[in-house]
mmCIF file of C-alpha atoms and ligand atoms in Angstrom:
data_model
loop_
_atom_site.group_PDB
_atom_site.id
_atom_site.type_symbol
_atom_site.label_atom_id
_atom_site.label_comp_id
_atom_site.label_asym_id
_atom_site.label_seq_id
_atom_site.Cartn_x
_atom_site.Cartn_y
_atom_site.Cartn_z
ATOM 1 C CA UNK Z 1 -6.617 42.504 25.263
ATOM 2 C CA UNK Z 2 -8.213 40.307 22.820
ATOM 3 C CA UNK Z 3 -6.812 42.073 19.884
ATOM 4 C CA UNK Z 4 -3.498 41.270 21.010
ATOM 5 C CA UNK Z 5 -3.951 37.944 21.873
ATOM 6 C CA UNK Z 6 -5.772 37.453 18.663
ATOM 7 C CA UNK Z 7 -2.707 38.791 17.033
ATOM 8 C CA UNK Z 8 -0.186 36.855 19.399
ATOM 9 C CA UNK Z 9 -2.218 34.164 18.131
ATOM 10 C CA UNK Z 10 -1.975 35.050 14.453
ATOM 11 C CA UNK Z 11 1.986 34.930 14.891
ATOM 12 C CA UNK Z 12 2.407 32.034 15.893
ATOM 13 C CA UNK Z 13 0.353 30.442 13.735
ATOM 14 C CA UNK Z 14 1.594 32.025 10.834
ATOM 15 C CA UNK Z 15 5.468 30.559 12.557
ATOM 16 C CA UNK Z 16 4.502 27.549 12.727
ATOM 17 C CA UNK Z 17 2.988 27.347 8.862
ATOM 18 C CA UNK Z 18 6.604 28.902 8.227
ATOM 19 C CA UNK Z 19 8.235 26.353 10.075
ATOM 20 C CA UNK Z 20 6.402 23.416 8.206
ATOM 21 C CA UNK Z 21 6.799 24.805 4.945
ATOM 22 C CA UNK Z 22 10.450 25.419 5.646
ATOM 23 C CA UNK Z 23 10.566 21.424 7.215
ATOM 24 C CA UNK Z 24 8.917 20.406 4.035
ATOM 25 C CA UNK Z 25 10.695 21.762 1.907
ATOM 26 C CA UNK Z 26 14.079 20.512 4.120
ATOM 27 C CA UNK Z 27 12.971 17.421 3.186
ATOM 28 C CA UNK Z 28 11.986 17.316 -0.356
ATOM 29 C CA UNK Z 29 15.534 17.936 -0.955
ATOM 30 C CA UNK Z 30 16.978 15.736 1.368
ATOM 31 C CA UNK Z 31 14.373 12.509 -0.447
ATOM 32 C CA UNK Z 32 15.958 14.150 -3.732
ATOM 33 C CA UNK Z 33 19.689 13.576 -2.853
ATOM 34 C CA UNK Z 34 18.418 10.217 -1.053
ATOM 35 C CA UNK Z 35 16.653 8.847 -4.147
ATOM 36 C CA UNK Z 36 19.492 10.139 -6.609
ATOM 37 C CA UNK Z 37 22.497 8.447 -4.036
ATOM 38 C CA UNK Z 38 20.466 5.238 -3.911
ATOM 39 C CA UNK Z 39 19.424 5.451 -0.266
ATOM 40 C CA UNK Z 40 15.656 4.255 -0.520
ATOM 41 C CA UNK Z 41 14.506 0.880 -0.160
ATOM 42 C CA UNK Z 42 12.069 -1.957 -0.432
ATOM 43 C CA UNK Z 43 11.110 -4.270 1.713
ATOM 44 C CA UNK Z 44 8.139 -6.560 1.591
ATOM 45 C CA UNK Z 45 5.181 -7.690 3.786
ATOM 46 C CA UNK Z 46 3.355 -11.361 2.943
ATOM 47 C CA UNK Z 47 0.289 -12.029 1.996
ATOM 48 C CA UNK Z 48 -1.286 -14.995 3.987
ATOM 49 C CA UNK Z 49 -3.849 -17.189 2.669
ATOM 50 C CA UNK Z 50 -6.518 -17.776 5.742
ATOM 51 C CA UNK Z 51 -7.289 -21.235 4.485
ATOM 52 C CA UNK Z 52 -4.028 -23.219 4.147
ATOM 53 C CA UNK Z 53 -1.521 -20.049 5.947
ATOM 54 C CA UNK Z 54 0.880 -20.396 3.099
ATOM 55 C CA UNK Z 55 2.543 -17.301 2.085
ATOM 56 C CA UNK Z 56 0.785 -16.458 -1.422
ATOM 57 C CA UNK Z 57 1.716 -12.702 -2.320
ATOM 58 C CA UNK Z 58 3.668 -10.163 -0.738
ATOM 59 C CA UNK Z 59 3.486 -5.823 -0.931
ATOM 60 C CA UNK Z 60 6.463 -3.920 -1.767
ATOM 61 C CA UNK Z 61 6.387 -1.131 0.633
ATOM 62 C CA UNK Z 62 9.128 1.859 0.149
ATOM 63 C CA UNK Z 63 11.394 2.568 3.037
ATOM 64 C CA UNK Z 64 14.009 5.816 3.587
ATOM 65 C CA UNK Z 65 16.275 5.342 6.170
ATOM 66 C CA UNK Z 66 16.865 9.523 6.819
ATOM 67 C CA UNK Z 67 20.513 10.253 8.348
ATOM 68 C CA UNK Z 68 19.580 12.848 11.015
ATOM 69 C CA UNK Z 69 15.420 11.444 11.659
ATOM 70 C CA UNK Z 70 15.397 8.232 10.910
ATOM 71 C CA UNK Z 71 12.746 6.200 9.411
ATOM 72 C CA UNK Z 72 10.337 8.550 7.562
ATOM 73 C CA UNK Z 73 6.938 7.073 7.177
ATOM 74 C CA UNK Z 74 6.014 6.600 3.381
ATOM 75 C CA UNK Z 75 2.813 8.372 4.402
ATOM 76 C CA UNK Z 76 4.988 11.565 4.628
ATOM 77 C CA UNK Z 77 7.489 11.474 1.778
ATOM 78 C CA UNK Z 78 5.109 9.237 -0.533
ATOM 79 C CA UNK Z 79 3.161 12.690 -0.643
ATOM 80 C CA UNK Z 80 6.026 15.206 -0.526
ATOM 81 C CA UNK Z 81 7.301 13.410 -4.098
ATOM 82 C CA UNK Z 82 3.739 13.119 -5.553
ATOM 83 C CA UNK Z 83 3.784 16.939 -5.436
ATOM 84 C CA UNK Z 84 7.712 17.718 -6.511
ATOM 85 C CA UNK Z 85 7.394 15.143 -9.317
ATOM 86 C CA UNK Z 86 9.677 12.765 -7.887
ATOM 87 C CA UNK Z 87 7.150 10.069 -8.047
ATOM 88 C CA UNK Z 88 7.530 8.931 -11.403
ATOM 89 C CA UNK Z 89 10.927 8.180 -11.976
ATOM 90 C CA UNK Z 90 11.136 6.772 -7.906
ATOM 91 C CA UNK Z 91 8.003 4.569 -8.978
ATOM 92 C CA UNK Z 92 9.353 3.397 -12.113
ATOM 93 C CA UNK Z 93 12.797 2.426 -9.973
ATOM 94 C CA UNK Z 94 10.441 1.085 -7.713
ATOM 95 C CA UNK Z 95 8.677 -1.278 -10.323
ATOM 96 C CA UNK Z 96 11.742 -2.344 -11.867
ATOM 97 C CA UNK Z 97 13.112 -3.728 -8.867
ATOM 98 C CA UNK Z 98 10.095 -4.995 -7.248
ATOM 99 C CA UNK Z 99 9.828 -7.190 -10.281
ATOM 100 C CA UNK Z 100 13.129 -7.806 -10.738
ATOM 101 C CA UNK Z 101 13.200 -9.388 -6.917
ATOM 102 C CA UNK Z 102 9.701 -11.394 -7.254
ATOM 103 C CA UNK Z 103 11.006 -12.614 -10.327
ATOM 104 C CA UNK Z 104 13.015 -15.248 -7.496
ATOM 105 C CA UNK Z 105 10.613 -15.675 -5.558
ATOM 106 C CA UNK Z 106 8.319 -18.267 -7.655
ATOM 107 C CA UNK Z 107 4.686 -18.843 -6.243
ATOM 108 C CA UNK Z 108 4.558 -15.163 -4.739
ATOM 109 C CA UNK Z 109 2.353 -12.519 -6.679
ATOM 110 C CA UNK Z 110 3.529 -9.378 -6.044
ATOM 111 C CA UNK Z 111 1.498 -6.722 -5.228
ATOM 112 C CA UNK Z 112 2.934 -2.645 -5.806
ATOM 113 C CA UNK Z 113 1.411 0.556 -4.943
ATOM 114 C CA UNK Z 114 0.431 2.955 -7.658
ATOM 115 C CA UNK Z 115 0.232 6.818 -6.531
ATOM 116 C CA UNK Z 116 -1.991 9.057 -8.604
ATOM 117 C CA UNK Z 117 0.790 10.740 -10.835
ATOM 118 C CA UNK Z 118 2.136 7.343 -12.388
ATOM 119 C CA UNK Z 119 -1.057 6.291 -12.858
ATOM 120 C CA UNK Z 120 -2.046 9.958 -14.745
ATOM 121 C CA UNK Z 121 1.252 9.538 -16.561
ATOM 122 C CA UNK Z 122 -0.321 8.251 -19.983
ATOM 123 C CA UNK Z 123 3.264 6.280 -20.505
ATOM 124 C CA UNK Z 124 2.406 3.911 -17.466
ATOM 125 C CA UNK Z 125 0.396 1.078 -19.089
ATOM 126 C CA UNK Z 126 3.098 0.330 -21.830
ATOM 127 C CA UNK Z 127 6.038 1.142 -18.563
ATOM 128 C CA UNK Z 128 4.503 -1.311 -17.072
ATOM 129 C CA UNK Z 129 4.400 -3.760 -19.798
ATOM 130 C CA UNK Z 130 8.383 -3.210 -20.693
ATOM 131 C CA UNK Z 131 9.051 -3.412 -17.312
ATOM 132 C CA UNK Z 132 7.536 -7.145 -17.067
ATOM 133 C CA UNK Z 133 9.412 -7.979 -20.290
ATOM 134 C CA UNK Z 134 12.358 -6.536 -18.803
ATOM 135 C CA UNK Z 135 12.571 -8.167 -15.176
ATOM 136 C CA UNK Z 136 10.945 -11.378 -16.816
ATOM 137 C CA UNK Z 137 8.003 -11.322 -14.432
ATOM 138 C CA UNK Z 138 5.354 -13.930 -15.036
ATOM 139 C CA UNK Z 139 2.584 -10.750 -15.549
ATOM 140 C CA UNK Z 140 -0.317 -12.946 -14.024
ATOM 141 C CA UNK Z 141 1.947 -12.335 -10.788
ATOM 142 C CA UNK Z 142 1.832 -8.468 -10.539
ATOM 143 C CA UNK Z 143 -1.195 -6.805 -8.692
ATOM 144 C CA UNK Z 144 -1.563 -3.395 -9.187
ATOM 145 C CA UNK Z 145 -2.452 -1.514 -5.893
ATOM 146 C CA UNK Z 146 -4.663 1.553 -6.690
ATOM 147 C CA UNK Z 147 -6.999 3.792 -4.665
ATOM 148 C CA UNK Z 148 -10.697 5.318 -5.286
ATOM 149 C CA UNK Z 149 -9.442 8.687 -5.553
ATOM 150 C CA UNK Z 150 -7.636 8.474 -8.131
ATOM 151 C CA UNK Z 151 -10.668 7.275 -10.701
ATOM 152 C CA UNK Z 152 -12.176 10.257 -9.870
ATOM 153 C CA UNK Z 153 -9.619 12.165 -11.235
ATOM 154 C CA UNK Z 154 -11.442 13.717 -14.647
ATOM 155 C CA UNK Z 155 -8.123 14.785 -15.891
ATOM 156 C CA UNK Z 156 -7.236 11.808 -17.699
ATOM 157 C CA UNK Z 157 -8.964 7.818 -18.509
ATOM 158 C CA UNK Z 158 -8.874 6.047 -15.626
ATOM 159 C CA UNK Z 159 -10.723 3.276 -17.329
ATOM 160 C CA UNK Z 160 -8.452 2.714 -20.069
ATOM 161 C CA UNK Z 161 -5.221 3.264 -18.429
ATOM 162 C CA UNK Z 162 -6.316 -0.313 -16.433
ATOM 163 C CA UNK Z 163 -7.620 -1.537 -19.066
ATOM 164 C CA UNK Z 164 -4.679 -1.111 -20.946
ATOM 165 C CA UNK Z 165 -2.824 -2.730 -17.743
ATOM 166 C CA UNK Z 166 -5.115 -5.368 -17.883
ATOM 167 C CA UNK Z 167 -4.527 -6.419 -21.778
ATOM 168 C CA UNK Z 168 -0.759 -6.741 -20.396
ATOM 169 C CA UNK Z 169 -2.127 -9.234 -17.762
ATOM 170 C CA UNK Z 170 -1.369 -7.758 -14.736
ATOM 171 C CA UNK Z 171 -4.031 -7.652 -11.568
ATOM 172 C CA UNK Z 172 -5.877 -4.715 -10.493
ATOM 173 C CA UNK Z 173 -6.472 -4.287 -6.497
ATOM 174 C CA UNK Z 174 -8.318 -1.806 -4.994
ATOM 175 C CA UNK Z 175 -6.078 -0.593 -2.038
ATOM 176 C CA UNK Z 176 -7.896 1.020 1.295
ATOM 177 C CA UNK Z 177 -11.401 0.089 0.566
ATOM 178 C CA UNK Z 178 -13.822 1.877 3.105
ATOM 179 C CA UNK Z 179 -11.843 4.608 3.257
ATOM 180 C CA UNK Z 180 -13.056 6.298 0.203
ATOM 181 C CA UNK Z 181 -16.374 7.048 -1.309
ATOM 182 C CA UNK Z 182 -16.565 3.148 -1.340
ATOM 183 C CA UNK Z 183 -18.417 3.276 -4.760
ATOM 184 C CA UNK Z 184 -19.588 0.121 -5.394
ATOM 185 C CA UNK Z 185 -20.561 1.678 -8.818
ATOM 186 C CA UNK Z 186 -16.914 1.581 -8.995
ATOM 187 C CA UNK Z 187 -16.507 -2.181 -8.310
ATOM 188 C CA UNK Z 188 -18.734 -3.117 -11.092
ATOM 189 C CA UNK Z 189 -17.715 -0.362 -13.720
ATOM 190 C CA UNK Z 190 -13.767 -0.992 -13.025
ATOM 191 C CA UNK Z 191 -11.872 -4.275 -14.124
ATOM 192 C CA UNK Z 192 -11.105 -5.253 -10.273
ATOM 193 C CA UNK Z 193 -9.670 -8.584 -9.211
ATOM 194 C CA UNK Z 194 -9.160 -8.027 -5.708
ATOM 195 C CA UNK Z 195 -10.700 -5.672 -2.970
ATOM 196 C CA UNK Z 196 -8.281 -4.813 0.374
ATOM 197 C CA UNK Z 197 -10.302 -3.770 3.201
ATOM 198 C CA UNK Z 198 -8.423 -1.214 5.174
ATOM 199 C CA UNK Z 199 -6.820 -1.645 8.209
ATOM 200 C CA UNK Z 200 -9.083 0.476 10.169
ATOM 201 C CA UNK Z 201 -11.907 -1.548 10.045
ATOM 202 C CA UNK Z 202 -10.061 -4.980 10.565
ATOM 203 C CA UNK Z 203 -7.743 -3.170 13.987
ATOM 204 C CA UNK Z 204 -11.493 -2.870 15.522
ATOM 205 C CA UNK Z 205 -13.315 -6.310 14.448
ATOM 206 C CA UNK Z 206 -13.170 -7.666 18.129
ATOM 207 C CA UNK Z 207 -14.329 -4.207 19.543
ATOM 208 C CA UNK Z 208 -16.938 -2.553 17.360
ATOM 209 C CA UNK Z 209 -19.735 -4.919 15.904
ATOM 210 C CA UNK Z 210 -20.129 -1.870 12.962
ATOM 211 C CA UNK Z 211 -17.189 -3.010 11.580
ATOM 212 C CA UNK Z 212 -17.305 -6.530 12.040
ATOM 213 C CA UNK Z 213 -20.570 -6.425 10.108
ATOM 214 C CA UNK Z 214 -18.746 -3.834 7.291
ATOM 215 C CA UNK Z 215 -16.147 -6.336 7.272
ATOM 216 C CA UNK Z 216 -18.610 -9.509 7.004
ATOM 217 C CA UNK Z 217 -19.958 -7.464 4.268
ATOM 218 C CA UNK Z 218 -17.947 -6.707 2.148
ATOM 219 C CA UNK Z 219 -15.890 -10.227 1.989
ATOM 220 C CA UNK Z 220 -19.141 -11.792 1.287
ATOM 221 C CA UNK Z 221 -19.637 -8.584 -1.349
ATOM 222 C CA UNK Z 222 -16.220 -9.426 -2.603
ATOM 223 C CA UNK Z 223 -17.181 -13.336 -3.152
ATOM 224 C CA UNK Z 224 -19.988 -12.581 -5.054
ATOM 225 C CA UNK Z 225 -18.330 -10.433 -7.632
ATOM 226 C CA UNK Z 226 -15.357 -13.001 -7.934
ATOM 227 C CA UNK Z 227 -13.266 -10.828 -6.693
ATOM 228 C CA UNK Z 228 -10.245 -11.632 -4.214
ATOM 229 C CA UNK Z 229 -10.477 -10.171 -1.046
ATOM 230 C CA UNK Z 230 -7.756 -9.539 1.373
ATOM 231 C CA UNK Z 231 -8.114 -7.713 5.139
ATOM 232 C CA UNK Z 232 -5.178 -5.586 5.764
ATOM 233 C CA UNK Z 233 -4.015 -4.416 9.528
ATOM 234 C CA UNK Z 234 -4.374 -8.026 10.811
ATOM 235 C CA UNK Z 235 -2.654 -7.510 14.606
ATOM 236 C CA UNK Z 236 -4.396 -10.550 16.283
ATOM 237 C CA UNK Z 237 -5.535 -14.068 16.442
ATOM 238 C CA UNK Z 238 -8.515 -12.743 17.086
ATOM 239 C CA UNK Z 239 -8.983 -11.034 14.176
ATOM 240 C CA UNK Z 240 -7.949 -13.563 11.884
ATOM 241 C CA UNK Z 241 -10.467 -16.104 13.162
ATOM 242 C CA UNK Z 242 -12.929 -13.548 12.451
ATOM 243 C CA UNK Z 243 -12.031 -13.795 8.912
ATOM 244 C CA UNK Z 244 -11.182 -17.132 9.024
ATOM 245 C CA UNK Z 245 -15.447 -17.914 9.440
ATOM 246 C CA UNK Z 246 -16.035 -15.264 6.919
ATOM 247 C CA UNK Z 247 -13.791 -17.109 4.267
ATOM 248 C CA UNK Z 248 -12.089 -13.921 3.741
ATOM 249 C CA UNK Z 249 -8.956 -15.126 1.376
ATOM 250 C CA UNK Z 250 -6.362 -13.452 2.355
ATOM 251 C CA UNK Z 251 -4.614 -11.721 5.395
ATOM 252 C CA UNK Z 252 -2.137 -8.962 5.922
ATOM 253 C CA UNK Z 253 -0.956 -7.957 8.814
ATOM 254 C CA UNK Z 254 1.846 -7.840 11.744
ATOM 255 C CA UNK Z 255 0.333 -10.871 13.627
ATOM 256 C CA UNK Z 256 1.552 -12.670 10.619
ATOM 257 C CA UNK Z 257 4.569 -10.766 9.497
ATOM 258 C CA UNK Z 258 5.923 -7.528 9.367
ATOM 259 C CA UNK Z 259 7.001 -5.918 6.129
ATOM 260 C CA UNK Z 260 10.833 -6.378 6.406
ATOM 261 C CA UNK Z 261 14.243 -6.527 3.773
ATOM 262 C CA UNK Z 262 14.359 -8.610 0.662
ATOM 263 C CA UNK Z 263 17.189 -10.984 2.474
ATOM 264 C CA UNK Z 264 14.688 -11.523 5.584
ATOM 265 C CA UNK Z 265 11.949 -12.341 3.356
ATOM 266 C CA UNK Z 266 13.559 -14.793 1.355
ATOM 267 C CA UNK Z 267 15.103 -16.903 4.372
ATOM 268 C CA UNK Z 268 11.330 -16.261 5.420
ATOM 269 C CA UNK Z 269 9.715 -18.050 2.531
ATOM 270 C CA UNK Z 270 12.286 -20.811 3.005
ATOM 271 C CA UNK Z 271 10.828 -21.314 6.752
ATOM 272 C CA UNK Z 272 7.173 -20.498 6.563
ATOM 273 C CA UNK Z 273 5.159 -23.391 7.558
ATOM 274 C CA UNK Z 274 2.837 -23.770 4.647
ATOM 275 C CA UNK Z 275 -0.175 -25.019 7.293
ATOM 276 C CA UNK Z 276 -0.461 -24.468 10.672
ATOM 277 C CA UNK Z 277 -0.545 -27.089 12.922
ATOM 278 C CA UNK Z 278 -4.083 -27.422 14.591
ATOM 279 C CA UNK Z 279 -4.304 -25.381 17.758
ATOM 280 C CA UNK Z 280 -0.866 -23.099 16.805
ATOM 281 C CA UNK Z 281 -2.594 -20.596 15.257
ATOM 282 C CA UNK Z 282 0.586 -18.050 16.022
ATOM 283 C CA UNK Z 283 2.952 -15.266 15.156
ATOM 284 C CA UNK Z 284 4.834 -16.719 12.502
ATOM 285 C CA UNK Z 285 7.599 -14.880 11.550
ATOM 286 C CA UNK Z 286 6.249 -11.398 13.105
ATOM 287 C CA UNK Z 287 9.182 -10.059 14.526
HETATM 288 P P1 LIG I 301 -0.878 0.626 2.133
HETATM 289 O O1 LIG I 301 -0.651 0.369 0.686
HETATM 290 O O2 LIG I 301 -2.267 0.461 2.643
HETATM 291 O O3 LIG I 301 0.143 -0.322 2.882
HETATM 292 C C1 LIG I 301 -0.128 -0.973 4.068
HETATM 293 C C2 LIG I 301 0.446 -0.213 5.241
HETATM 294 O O4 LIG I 301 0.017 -0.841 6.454
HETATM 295 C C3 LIG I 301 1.976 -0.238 5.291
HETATM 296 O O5 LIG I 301 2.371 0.997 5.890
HETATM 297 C C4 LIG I 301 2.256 -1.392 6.246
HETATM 298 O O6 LIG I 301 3.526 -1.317 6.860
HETATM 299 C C5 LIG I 301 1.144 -1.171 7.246
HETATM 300 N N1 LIG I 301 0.799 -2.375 7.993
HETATM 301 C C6 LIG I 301 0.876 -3.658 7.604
HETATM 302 N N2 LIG I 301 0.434 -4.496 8.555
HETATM 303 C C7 LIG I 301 0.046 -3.716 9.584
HETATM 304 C C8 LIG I 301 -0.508 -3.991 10.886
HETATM 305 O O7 LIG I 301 -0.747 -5.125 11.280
HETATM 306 N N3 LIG I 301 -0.791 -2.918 11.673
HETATM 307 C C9 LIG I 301 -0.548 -1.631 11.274
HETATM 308 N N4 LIG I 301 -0.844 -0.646 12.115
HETATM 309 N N5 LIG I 301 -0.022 -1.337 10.058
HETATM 310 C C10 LIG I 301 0.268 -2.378 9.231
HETATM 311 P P2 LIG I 301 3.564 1.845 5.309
HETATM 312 O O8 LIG I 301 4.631 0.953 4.787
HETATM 313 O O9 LIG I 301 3.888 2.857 6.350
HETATM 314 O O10 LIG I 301 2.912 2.566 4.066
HETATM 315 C C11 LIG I 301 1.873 3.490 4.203
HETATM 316 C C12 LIG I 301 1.269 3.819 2.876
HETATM 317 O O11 LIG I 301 2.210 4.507 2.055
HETATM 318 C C13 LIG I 301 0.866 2.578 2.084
HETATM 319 O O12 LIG I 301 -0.403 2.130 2.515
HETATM 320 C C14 LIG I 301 0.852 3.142 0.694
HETATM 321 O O13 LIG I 301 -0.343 3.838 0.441
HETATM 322 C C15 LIG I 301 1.992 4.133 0.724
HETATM 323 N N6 LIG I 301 3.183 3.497 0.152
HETATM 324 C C16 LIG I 301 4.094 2.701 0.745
HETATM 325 N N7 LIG I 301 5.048 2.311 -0.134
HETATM 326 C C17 LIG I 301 4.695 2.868 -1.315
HETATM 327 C C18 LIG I 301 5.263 2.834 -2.623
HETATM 328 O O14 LIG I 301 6.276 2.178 -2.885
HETATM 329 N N8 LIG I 301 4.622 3.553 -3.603
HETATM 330 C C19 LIG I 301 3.483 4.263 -3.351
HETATM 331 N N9 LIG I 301 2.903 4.925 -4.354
HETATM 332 N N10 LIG I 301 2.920 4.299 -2.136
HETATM 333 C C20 LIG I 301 3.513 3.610 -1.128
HETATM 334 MG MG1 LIG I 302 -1.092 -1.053 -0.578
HETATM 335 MG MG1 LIG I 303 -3.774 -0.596 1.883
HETATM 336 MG MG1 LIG I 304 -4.537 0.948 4.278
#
């Protein structure tokens, strides 16, 4: 009796992995033909500064609208091209027209996400740098978004791939802090300019007083190394008061706007009050 459930249980198990692999793979192919016919897109989220609320930055943020699914989540085909080698030419069409767009926005700094196999390409730094001469992109206004992980990674130099990046005079964020190791050896070693606390600690500030104080510290950590900081996930007025008394500088989030098209976000910038009102602390522009 147990053998045979154990092996009922086997089966389908071993279906299902079948199934995903078979899904996955499905889909690799279909984020090929996508990327090759031009189907994936930008858009962009602002970044709010929590003194004055003027719109000072904002995150390019791929999007692939599938025919048959839908909208995939970048957290499932960012991954599926990291491994199939995709990522590097879809980042560097990424890049180019990232900067190529910011390049009309004036008075934005532009922040894009690095994945761990452009950054291990050892052609990235001087990409980069071509790419700014390129699009004509003011370098002081691109951040680059990159995650602990991938300074572990012993394969290549982390260290002087940004500082390469850095002698180009771009900025260097670090993307989901708190979700890592958190290394603050890593804060001091690497040439950061801004830490972005994740989104899970900021969705809980009004619930869990662990991560208000993680929060509290690591803004105040932030300050003290110079270093920009900006809370992601912001969903609340709530929340943004919170940071608002910290003097966190800057604020991401839905409550303030939602990442949307380049044509949305430039009629956008042409609306955004530049200072709220006293008492109208609101959902500008979250739609
Ligand atoms: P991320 O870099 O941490 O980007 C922020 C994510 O939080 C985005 O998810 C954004 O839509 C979402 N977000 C913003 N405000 C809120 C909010 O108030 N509440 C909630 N719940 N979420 C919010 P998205 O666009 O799904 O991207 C997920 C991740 O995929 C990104 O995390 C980033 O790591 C990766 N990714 C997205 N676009 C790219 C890209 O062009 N290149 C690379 N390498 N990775 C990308
Ligand atoms: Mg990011
Ligand atoms: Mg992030
Ligand atoms: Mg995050």
């Amino acid at each position: 009796q147990t053998k045979s459930e154990g092996r009922n249980g086997f089966r389908f198990y071993s279906r299902e992995i079948s199934a995903s692999i078979e899904e996955r793979r499905q889909l690799e192919s279909d984020l090929h033909e996508a990327f090759a016919a031009g189907c994936l897109e930008l858009h962009y989220q602002p970044l709010v500064d929590v003194d004055s609320n003027a719109i000072v930055g904002v995150e390019a943020l791929m999007r692939w609208n599938h025919p048959e699914r839908g909208w995939v989540s970048p957290a499932v085909f960012i991954p599926i091209a990291e491994t199939c080698g995709l990522i590097v030419p879809m980042g560097k069409w990424l890049l180019e027209t990232a900067c190529a767009q910011a390049a009309l926005w004036p008075g934005v700094t532009l922040a894009v996400n690095v994945s761990p196999a452009q950054f291990r390409d050892g052609d990235f730094a001087r990409f980069v740098g071509e790419t700014l001469e390129s699009t004509g992109l003011a370098p002081s206004r691109l951040e680059l978004e990159i995650t602990e992980g991938m300074l572990l990674d012993e394969s290549h130099k982390p260290l002087e791939t940004l500082q390469a990046l850095k002698a180009h005079g771009v900025r260097i964020a670090m993307d989901d802090f708190g979700t890592g190791y958190s290394s603050l050896g890593y804060l001091r070693s690497f040439p950061f300019d801004k830490i972005k606390i994740d989104r899970s600690f900021v969705g809980i500030l009004e619930t869990d007083p662990n991560a208000a104080a993680i929060v509290r510290s690591v803004v105040a950590l932030g300050r003290s190394l110079g270093m920009v900081t900006t809370a992601e996930g912001v969903e609340t007025r709530e929340q943004l008061a919170f940071l608002a008394d910290e003097r966190c500088d800057q604020a991401q989030g839905y409550y303030l706007a939602r990442p949307q098209d380049p044509l949305r976000l430039t009629a956008l910038l042409g609306t955004w009050p530049s200072r709220r009102a006293p008492g109208s602390l609101g959902a500008n522009g979250a739609t």
